[in-house]
Amino acid sequence: MEDYKFLFKVVLVGNAGVGKTCLVRRFTQGLFPPGQGATIGVDFMIKTIEIDNEKIKLQIWDTAGQERFRSITQSYYRSAHALILVYDISCQPTFDCLPDWLREIEEYANSKVLRVLVGNKLDREDREIPTEVGEQFAQRHNMYYLETSAKEAENVERLFIQIAAELMEQARCKELPRYEIGSESIDQNATTIKTKPCCNN
Amino acid sequence: MGSRLRQDVKHFFECFCEVVGPKCDDTTAWIIQKFPECYKDESVLKSVPKFAFPCEFDKTVPQHYSFVLTNVDSKWTFGFCRHDPRSETALVVLTYLPWHEAFSKFLNYISELMQGSYSDHLWKFLDIVYQSKIPRIGINLSVSIHPSLKEFVCEAPSQFKLPSIPENRNLTEYYNAVDNHNMMIIFASMLYERRIIFTSKKLSRLSACVQSANALLYPMSWQHIFIPVLPQSLIDYLLAPMPYLIGLPHSLIKNIKRNDLGDVVILDADNNAVETPFHDLESLPADVVHNLQKQLRNRASVLGDGVSRAFLRALVQLIGGYRDALKISQGKKITFSQEAFVESRPSSIQPFLKKMLELQIFQQFIEERLDLLNAGLGFSDEFELEVCNYSDKSGSKLQQYKEWVHTMRKEGTAFFKTVKNRANPAVKSAVKTVKERGKDVRSVYKGFRSKLKDKKENPNSVPSSPTTDRAHFSTSDLKLSSSGAKGDRSQFHLLEEATISSSQSNEDLSPLNMDLMGDLQDVIFRNCYTVSDETNNKATSHSSKLPEDNTVQNCIANSFTSRFNAFSSSNTEIDDGDVFKLPHKMLPPSRSESVILQNEPKDLIRLDSASSIGDFDPLTNGEHSQNSSVYSEDFSPVGVSNPLYSFYYINKTKRPQKDSDLLNEYGINFNGLNLKTDSECSTQTIAKSKSEWTKFD
């Protein structure tokens, strides 16, 4: 029986093709079986990590078909603990779309959702957006910033661990609902990465 | 954009599957046969057994329910599922068409074929149906495979009509299961885009309630996770942090811990109980809630579309003002001004409207309407009609709308002309024509606008919106400039004045203060004359209407005896009865008219007795009504979800027209139209430095 101290929900947002799914797959090391994205429209992956001897369950949600939203409104992520906004450092349009993704970002600056800006595809030679530009954008909008490469596994682990650590810190300050010993019905025994099989009770 | 239905549907159904249920705990459900064999969407086929046997459930009665699969483009595939106690397998049909009644008939027919001595004919039947063209709205699909077998007949429903009780089984089920107050709470929760769970022991009730709750949001549509029946294996989706509407079979509730769910709204459809941590209904503007309550309480209007219309009117009150916030500029795409949207309404509902802007369903709705407008299409549906009624009643926005209509008329005339001249219109050329026309109009409006600017210098005037530096004419400009005058009357005169002076500045400009309804009639029914005249001598066909009315009667009888607890086989008998055997027989109009008169549900809550919409009702004009029901056989089916159709109004005392008739008369074939996404992004972000920014290192 798995138990965990915290359950955090993370939502991925960004243009098609920036590597959102790859980021998560890399983080879960491809062990996660192909999900239900093609029939539910939303995919999620779970990974349990340990920080300061506390087990933390990260649930990472990846929505297909976001392209149809010109922007994502607050209702989309208000129940999430963290939001990762991804762009491709070798593709200017994906960066230009960032303000559209989070409409009126500054308005929600004090919302509790932790927001992280990620420039993905660090491995690409043809970078179009300098690190400083990404950094400045993140700074302006009160976001965390990190550049990653899902392909080379660079900074991917770090990204999620940082998020988990930050959320745990917040949770300890009672800013977040606490998830005490996990419910047995929702989890099942697994080491780090798990999905829920049919439970035939 | 906003729609989650597919436009390019080619087949009545995509795939038929027979699924064997799980035998014991260690085997899962699997597909034993499917048609067509070439259907190869693996991810869908893998999911079908899960959805066909989502959990343990009562298999002692025949059961119909529907599930929904969402593809990567967020488009829906409907799965209609039939369980029969006489069989160990479930019948599933996958389709892009949300035709619930038609597919339950289809499954009943297949079931009869399989159970009877004609099972050899099943494949032949499926093949014929698969190859058949999708029937047009209001037209029957009829397939006969063997002389000794009953013909299969089902009608293509009109998606432009509001769901009615009892014809719409989903809504009937929902209305029976959930009381008015709880329906309103769910409605409000959906407007606030909550995470919402419906539960029921019966899968049929579950899917019906979820589908209906979404249907009551019309003209908006749920944009988030939508799973009318959640299979056991996907139960973790209840933990999704984004908004969802999920139907959870009651037996699965024990598998989930409330603590993990977070803030959710739960409707127990078996016990008519809602649990919510929010105060969403209380947060809706009080007068909207009050009106809704009043209309729902009117028991006389329960039959027919009274329930749907009550919710529609609530939405009209809330978001009908979107038209006042449209900014129209020649040569540019029509845009939506958020500020104008909020400011155009009474201050009592402004806080709610501000929230509304943050909602995905509203944003997608606006996107969809803008796409339609920018595609050069005038449009109307029940929602727009109600908006007209409402603004007629409140009276204040009529003038503004008049201007808007006038502008659209300029473009619309060109559009319709193009359409008329070509049997199968190419949109490109239509748009081109509109653009060319637009050039003239633009210069006219420039003059008009400069006139308006003068008006604005009046000390009483409200400062214009920030977008006025762009050279365009917008409805909000007009409104703001006229708001200096007191009262509706004077507003009207002021506009007339502006109109006259602007027409002086350009001789070509026709006066703007034309009669609104006259304008519309002019635009829309110009083609009506032509088309009608051409087809004058063709025989009229009302046969498709006749079976429907019989069905209505059957359904009414059925609903009060069995309350639609199941699609009983006796009902099937009636549905497939003799009335359907004459699908294309011509009937004299008078006969058909009398049938309708008898069966038309009483509409007791119509508010528009003196509505000027009646002025351009084609049916009040004798000449039109003679010709208005002509079908042209080469008219192709309208896209399944396109809310467009030309302006029409059902006069309750006259024979209602088929939507497709009207479309046809105007020479519109929407199949050729491709709505383009508005890629223009108007979001502005204000740069703001935050010192508490942190960086990973």
mmCIF file of N, CA and C in Angstrom, chain B residues 253-336:
data_model
loop_
_atom_site.group_PDB
_atom_site.id
_atom_site.type_symbol
_atom_site.label_atom_id
_atom_site.label_comp_id
_atom_site.label_asym_id
_atom_site.label_seq_id
_atom_site.Cartn_x
_atom_site.Cartn_y
_atom_site.Cartn_z
ATOM 1 N N ILE B 253 -18.631 4.770 -6.550
ATOM 2 C CA ILE B 253 -18.389 5.825 -5.563
ATOM 3 C C ILE B 253 -17.527 5.336 -4.411
ATOM 4 N N LYS B 254 -17.731 4.111 -4.035
ATOM 5 C CA LYS B 254 -16.982 3.593 -2.888
ATOM 6 C C LYS B 254 -15.488 3.515 -3.185
ATOM 7 N N ASN B 255 -15.125 3.570 -4.464
ATOM 8 C CA ASN B 255 -13.714 3.469 -4.823
ATOM 9 C C ASN B 255 -12.963 4.789 -4.696
ATOM 10 N N ILE B 256 -13.701 5.810 -4.354
ATOM 11 C CA ILE B 256 -13.043 7.112 -4.361
ATOM 12 C C ILE B 256 -13.184 7.747 -2.985
ATOM 13 N N LYS B 257 -12.116 8.405 -2.581
ATOM 14 C CA LYS B 257 -12.183 9.086 -1.297
ATOM 15 C C LYS B 257 -12.508 10.544 -1.501
ATOM 16 N N ARG B 258 -13.513 10.996 -0.798
ATOM 17 C CA ARG B 258 -13.959 12.369 -0.957
ATOM 18 C C ARG B 258 -12.829 13.376 -0.758
ATOM 19 N N ASN B 259 -11.964 13.044 0.174
ATOM 20 C CA ASN B 259 -10.856 13.929 0.499
ATOM 21 C C ASN B 259 -9.985 14.255 -0.700
ATOM 22 N N ASP B 260 -9.821 13.259 -1.567
ATOM 23 C CA ASP B 260 -8.937 13.441 -2.709
ATOM 24 C C ASP B 260 -9.578 14.256 -3.817
ATOM 25 N N LEU B 261 -10.878 14.338 -3.781
ATOM 26 C CA LEU B 261 -11.573 14.995 -4.881
ATOM 27 C C LEU B 261 -11.397 16.508 -4.855
ATOM 28 N N GLY B 262 -11.229 17.053 -3.665
ATOM 29 C CA GLY B 262 -11.198 18.505 -3.576
ATOM 30 C C GLY B 262 -12.604 19.053 -3.692
ATOM 31 N N ASP B 263 -12.706 20.254 -4.190
ATOM 32 C CA ASP B 263 -14.018 20.896 -4.285
ATOM 33 C C ASP B 263 -14.765 20.410 -5.516
ATOM 34 N N VAL B 264 -15.785 19.627 -5.292
ATOM 35 C CA VAL B 264 -16.600 19.152 -6.414
ATOM 36 C C VAL B 264 -18.077 19.351 -6.115
ATOM 37 N N VAL B 265 -18.830 19.460 -7.187
ATOM 38 C CA VAL B 265 -20.286 19.510 -7.080
ATOM 39 C C VAL B 265 -20.776 18.104 -7.424
ATOM 40 N N ILE B 266 -21.606 17.537 -6.568
ATOM 41 C CA ILE B 266 -22.088 16.180 -6.827
ATOM 42 C C ILE B 266 -23.609 16.177 -6.917
ATOM 43 N N LEU B 267 -24.106 15.651 -8.026
ATOM 44 C CA LEU B 267 -25.545 15.487 -8.180
ATOM 45 C C LEU B 267 -25.866 13.996 -8.118
ATOM 46 N N ASP B 268 -26.650 13.629 -7.142
ATOM 47 C CA ASP B 268 -27.134 12.255 -7.067
ATOM 48 C C ASP B 268 -28.476 12.225 -7.804
ATOM 49 N N ALA B 269 -28.443 11.719 -9.019
ATOM 50 C CA ALA B 269 -29.635 11.797 -9.877
ATOM 51 C C ALA B 269 -30.713 10.805 -9.427
ATOM 52 N N ASP B 270 -30.330 9.803 -8.634
ATOM 53 C CA ASP B 270 -31.340 8.855 -8.156
ATOM 54 C C ASP B 270 -32.141 9.442 -6.999
ATOM 55 N N ASN B 271 -31.494 10.300 -6.239
ATOM 56 C CA ASN B 271 -32.163 10.860 -5.066
ATOM 57 C C ASN B 271 -32.416 12.355 -5.169
ATOM 58 N N ASN B 272 -32.178 12.886 -6.354
ATOM 59 C CA ASN B 272 -32.428 14.308 -6.579
ATOM 60 C C ASN B 272 -31.762 15.164 -5.499
ATOM 61 N N ALA B 273 -30.483 14.922 -5.305
ATOM 62 C CA ALA B 273 -29.769 15.655 -4.257
ATOM 63 C C ALA B 273 -28.483 16.245 -4.819
ATOM 64 N N VAL B 274 -28.240 17.495 -4.490
ATOM 65 C CA VAL B 274 -27.011 18.153 -4.923
ATOM 66 C C VAL B 274 -26.179 18.520 -3.712
ATOM 67 N N GLU B 275 -24.897 18.268 -3.833
ATOM 68 C CA GLU B 275 -23.960 18.618 -2.774
ATOM 69 C C GLU B 275 -22.960 19.574 -3.405
ATOM 70 N N THR B 276 -22.832 20.747 -2.854
ATOM 71 C CA THR B 276 -21.863 21.666 -3.452
ATOM 72 C C THR B 276 -21.222 22.548 -2.388
ATOM 73 N N PRO B 277 -19.928 22.761 -2.505
ATOM 74 C CA PRO B 277 -19.260 23.661 -1.560
ATOM 75 C C PRO B 277 -19.387 25.128 -2.005
ATOM 76 N N PHE B 278 -19.980 25.341 -3.159
ATOM 77 C CA PHE B 278 -20.045 26.708 -3.714
ATOM 78 C C PHE B 278 -21.439 27.300 -3.540
ATOM 79 N N HIS B 279 -21.534 28.560 -3.835
ATOM 80 C CA HIS B 279 -22.832 29.233 -3.829
ATOM 81 C C HIS B 279 -23.089 29.819 -5.205
ATOM 82 N N ASP B 280 -23.017 28.947 -6.183
ATOM 83 C CA ASP B 280 -23.055 29.423 -7.564
ATOM 84 C C ASP B 280 -24.409 29.985 -7.964
ATOM 85 N N LEU B 281 -25.460 29.307 -7.553
ATOM 86 C CA LEU B 281 -26.780 29.799 -7.938
ATOM 87 C C LEU B 281 -27.039 31.159 -7.293
ATOM 88 N N GLU B 282 -26.621 31.283 -6.050
ATOM 89 C CA GLU B 282 -26.798 32.549 -5.339
ATOM 90 C C GLU B 282 -25.955 33.655 -5.966
ATOM 91 N N SER B 283 -24.881 33.248 -6.643
ATOM 92 C CA SER B 283 -24.002 34.263 -7.234
ATOM 93 C C SER B 283 -24.484 34.745 -8.589
ATOM 94 N N LEU B 284 -25.445 34.053 -9.151
ATOM 95 C CA LEU B 284 -26.000 34.537 -10.413
ATOM 96 C C LEU B 284 -26.844 35.780 -10.113
ATOM 97 N N PRO B 285 -26.945 36.679 -11.081
ATOM 98 C CA PRO B 285 -27.777 37.868 -10.856
ATOM 99 C C PRO B 285 -29.190 37.458 -10.430
ATOM 100 N N ALA B 286 -29.689 38.134 -9.408
ATOM 101 C CA ALA B 286 -30.932 37.705 -8.765
ATOM 102 C C ALA B 286 -32.121 37.698 -9.722
ATOM 103 N N ASP B 287 -32.187 38.700 -10.591
ATOM 104 C CA ASP B 287 -33.369 38.745 -11.455
ATOM 105 C C ASP B 287 -33.345 37.627 -12.494
ATOM 106 N N VAL B 288 -32.136 37.221 -12.881
ATOM 107 C CA VAL B 288 -32.021 36.102 -13.817
ATOM 108 C C VAL B 288 -32.549 34.828 -13.157
ATOM 109 N N VAL B 289 -32.114 34.617 -11.923
ATOM 110 C CA VAL B 289 -32.550 33.435 -11.186
ATOM 111 C C VAL B 289 -34.061 33.476 -10.963
ATOM 112 N N HIS B 290 -34.526 34.656 -10.641
ATOM 113 C CA HIS B 290 -35.956 34.812 -10.375
ATOM 114 C C HIS B 290 -36.784 34.475 -11.620
ATOM 115 N N ASN B 291 -36.378 35.020 -12.750
ATOM 116 C CA ASN B 291 -37.104 34.744 -13.995
ATOM 117 C C ASN B 291 -37.069 33.269 -14.359
ATOM 118 N N LEU B 292 -35.901 32.694 -14.189
ATOM 119 C CA LEU B 292 -35.741 31.278 -14.515
ATOM 120 C C LEU B 292 -36.672 30.432 -13.653
ATOM 121 N N GLN B 293 -36.662 30.761 -12.379
ATOM 122 C CA GLN B 293 -37.507 30.047 -11.428
ATOM 123 C C GLN B 293 -38.981 30.142 -11.835
ATOM 124 N N LYS B 294 -39.351 31.353 -12.173
ATOM 125 C CA LYS B 294 -40.745 31.603 -12.519
ATOM 126 C C LYS B 294 -41.150 30.787 -13.748
ATOM 127 N N GLN B 295 -40.272 30.774 -14.719
ATOM 128 C CA GLN B 295 -40.609 30.060 -15.952
ATOM 129 C C GLN B 295 -40.620 28.551 -15.751
ATOM 130 N N LEU B 296 -39.707 28.076 -14.924
ATOM 131 C CA LEU B 296 -39.677 26.629 -14.687
ATOM 132 C C LEU B 296 -40.888 26.188 -13.874
ATOM 133 N N ARG B 297 -41.402 27.105 -13.058
ATOM 134 C CA ARG B 297 -42.532 26.757 -12.213
ATOM 135 C C ARG B 297 -43.824 26.635 -13.025
ATOM 136 N N ASN B 298 -43.799 27.216 -14.194
ATOM 137 C CA ASN B 298 -44.971 27.171 -15.052
ATOM 138 C C ASN B 298 -45.168 25.748 -15.586
ATOM 139 N N ARG B 299 -45.978 24.994 -14.908
ATOM 140 C CA ARG B 299 -46.086 23.572 -15.226
ATOM 141 C C ARG B 299 -46.699 23.344 -16.605
ATOM 142 N N ALA B 300 -47.483 24.306 -17.054
ATOM 143 C CA ALA B 300 -48.147 24.138 -18.347
ATOM 144 C C ALA B 300 -47.132 24.103 -19.483
ATOM 145 N N SER B 301 -45.972 24.687 -19.244
ATOM 146 C CA SER B 301 -45.007 24.758 -20.340
ATOM 147 C C SER B 301 -43.971 23.640 -20.274
ATOM 148 N N VAL B 302 -44.207 22.679 -19.396
ATOM 149 C CA VAL B 302 -43.242 21.590 -19.277
ATOM 150 C C VAL B 302 -43.168 20.795 -20.571
ATOM 151 N N LEU B 303 -44.326 20.491 -21.111
ATOM 152 C CA LEU B 303 -44.313 19.783 -22.393
ATOM 153 C C LEU B 303 -43.809 20.737 -23.458
ATOM 154 N N GLY B 304 -43.064 20.170 -24.385
ATOM 155 C CA GLY B 304 -42.481 21.020 -25.416
ATOM 156 C C GLY B 304 -41.133 21.548 -24.947
ATOM 157 N N ASP B 305 -40.732 22.682 -25.487
ATOM 158 C CA ASP B 305 -39.387 23.157 -25.174
ATOM 159 C C ASP B 305 -39.376 24.189 -24.046
ATOM 160 N N GLY B 306 -40.423 24.194 -23.213
ATOM 161 C CA GLY B 306 -40.514 25.179 -22.143
ATOM 162 C C GLY B 306 -39.317 25.175 -21.210
ATOM 163 N N VAL B 307 -38.843 23.985 -20.853
ATOM 164 C CA VAL B 307 -37.711 23.896 -19.929
ATOM 165 C C VAL B 307 -36.449 24.418 -20.609
ATOM 166 N N SER B 308 -36.218 23.939 -21.823
ATOM 167 C CA SER B 308 -35.029 24.399 -22.551
ATOM 168 C C SER B 308 -35.070 25.905 -22.744
ATOM 169 N N ARG B 309 -36.262 26.408 -23.060
ATOM 170 C CA ARG B 309 -36.378 27.829 -23.354
ATOM 171 C C ARG B 309 -36.179 28.678 -22.099
ATOM 172 N N ALA B 310 -36.606 28.151 -20.979
ATOM 173 C CA ALA B 310 -36.403 28.890 -19.732
ATOM 174 C C ALA B 310 -34.911 29.113 -19.492
ATOM 175 N N PHE B 311 -34.133 28.055 -19.694
ATOM 176 C CA PHE B 311 -32.688 28.193 -19.494
ATOM 177 C C PHE B 311 -32.068 29.070 -20.583
ATOM 178 N N LEU B 312 -32.589 28.911 -21.782
ATOM 179 C CA LEU B 312 -32.079 29.748 -22.871
ATOM 180 C C LEU B 312 -32.301 31.224 -22.566
ATOM 181 N N ARG B 313 -33.476 31.521 -22.025
ATOM 182 C CA ARG B 313 -33.772 32.928 -21.709
ATOM 183 C C ARG B 313 -32.875 33.451 -20.602
ATOM 184 N N ALA B 314 -32.556 32.577 -19.677
ATOM 185 C CA ALA B 314 -31.621 32.999 -18.629
ATOM 186 C C ALA B 314 -30.285 33.369 -19.265
ATOM 187 N N LEU B 315 -29.859 32.554 -20.228
ATOM 188 C CA LEU B 315 -28.586 32.840 -20.883
ATOM 189 C C LEU B 315 -28.671 34.105 -21.733
ATOM 190 N N VAL B 316 -29.830 34.337 -22.306
ATOM 191 C CA VAL B 316 -30.013 35.564 -23.082
ATOM 192 C C VAL B 316 -29.825 36.765 -22.168
ATOM 193 N N GLN B 317 -30.410 36.667 -20.993
ATOM 194 C CA GLN B 317 -30.270 37.777 -20.041
ATOM 195 C C GLN B 317 -28.811 37.977 -19.646
ATOM 196 N N LEU B 318 -28.094 36.868 -19.542
ATOM 197 C CA LEU B 318 -26.711 36.954 -19.090
ATOM 198 C C LEU B 318 -25.763 37.369 -20.206
ATOM 199 N N ILE B 319 -25.870 36.721 -21.338
ATOM 200 C CA ILE B 319 -24.839 36.926 -22.364
ATOM 201 C C ILE B 319 -25.380 37.455 -23.678
ATOM 202 N N GLY B 320 -26.691 37.670 -23.749
ATOM 203 C CA GLY B 320 -27.270 38.159 -25.003
ATOM 204 C C GLY B 320 -26.669 39.477 -25.434
ATOM 205 N N GLY B 321 -26.137 40.216 -24.471
ATOM 206 C CA GLY B 321 -25.545 41.510 -24.788
ATOM 207 C C GLY B 321 -24.250 41.424 -25.552
ATOM 208 N N TYR B 322 -23.804 40.217 -25.870
ATOM 209 C CA TYR B 322 -22.529 40.106 -26.581
ATOM 210 C C TYR B 322 -22.561 40.882 -27.899
ATOM 211 N N ARG B 323 -23.764 41.016 -28.472
ATOM 212 C CA ARG B 323 -23.848 41.689 -29.766
ATOM 213 C C ARG B 323 -23.543 43.175 -29.652
ATOM 214 N N ASP B 324 -23.833 43.717 -28.455
ATOM 215 C CA ASP B 324 -23.540 45.132 -28.259
ATOM 216 C C ASP B 324 -22.052 45.384 -28.163
ATOM 217 N N ALA B 325 -21.301 44.322 -27.992
ATOM 218 C CA ALA B 325 -19.864 44.480 -27.805
ATOM 219 C C ALA B 325 -19.089 44.094 -29.048
ATOM 220 N N LEU B 326 -19.796 43.826 -30.130
ATOM 221 C CA LEU B 326 -19.094 43.491 -31.372
ATOM 222 C C LEU B 326 -18.615 44.773 -32.026
ATOM 223 N N LYS B 327 -17.405 44.724 -32.473
ATOM 224 C CA LYS B 327 -16.844 45.879 -33.167
ATOM 225 C C LYS B 327 -16.683 45.519 -34.631
ATOM 226 N N ILE B 328 -17.378 46.272 -35.427
ATOM 227 C CA ILE B 328 -17.365 45.971 -36.850
ATOM 228 C C ILE B 328 -16.595 47.060 -37.569
ATOM 229 N N SER B 329 -15.603 46.652 -38.314
ATOM 230 C CA SER B 329 -14.880 47.635 -39.124
ATOM 231 C C SER B 329 -14.676 47.027 -40.494
ATOM 232 N N GLN B 330 -14.930 47.841 -41.479
ATOM 233 C CA GLN B 330 -14.844 47.338 -42.843
ATOM 234 C C GLN B 330 -13.435 46.882 -43.155
ATOM 235 N N GLY B 331 -13.351 45.774 -43.825
ATOM 236 C CA GLY B 331 -12.053 45.270 -44.243
ATOM 237 C C GLY B 331 -11.292 44.587 -43.130
ATOM 238 N N LYS B 332 -11.811 44.691 -41.919
ATOM 239 C CA LYS B 332 -11.144 44.008 -40.813
ATOM 240 C C LYS B 332 -12.093 42.988 -40.234
ATOM 241 N N LYS B 333 -11.510 42.112 -39.482
ATOM 242 C CA LYS B 333 -12.359 41.119 -38.864
ATOM 243 C C LYS B 333 -13.183 41.747 -37.752
ATOM 244 N N ILE B 334 -14.352 41.211 -37.582
ATOM 245 C CA ILE B 334 -15.200 41.678 -36.492
ATOM 246 C C ILE B 334 -14.582 41.204 -35.184
ATOM 247 N N THR B 335 -14.524 42.097 -34.223
ATOM 248 C CA THR B 335 -13.930 41.706 -32.955
ATOM 249 C C THR B 335 -14.920 41.927 -31.825
ATOM 250 N N PHE B 336 -14.538 41.443 -30.678
ATOM 251 C CA PHE B 336 -15.399 41.505 -29.514
ATOM 252 C C PHE B 336 -14.720 42.337 -28.448
#
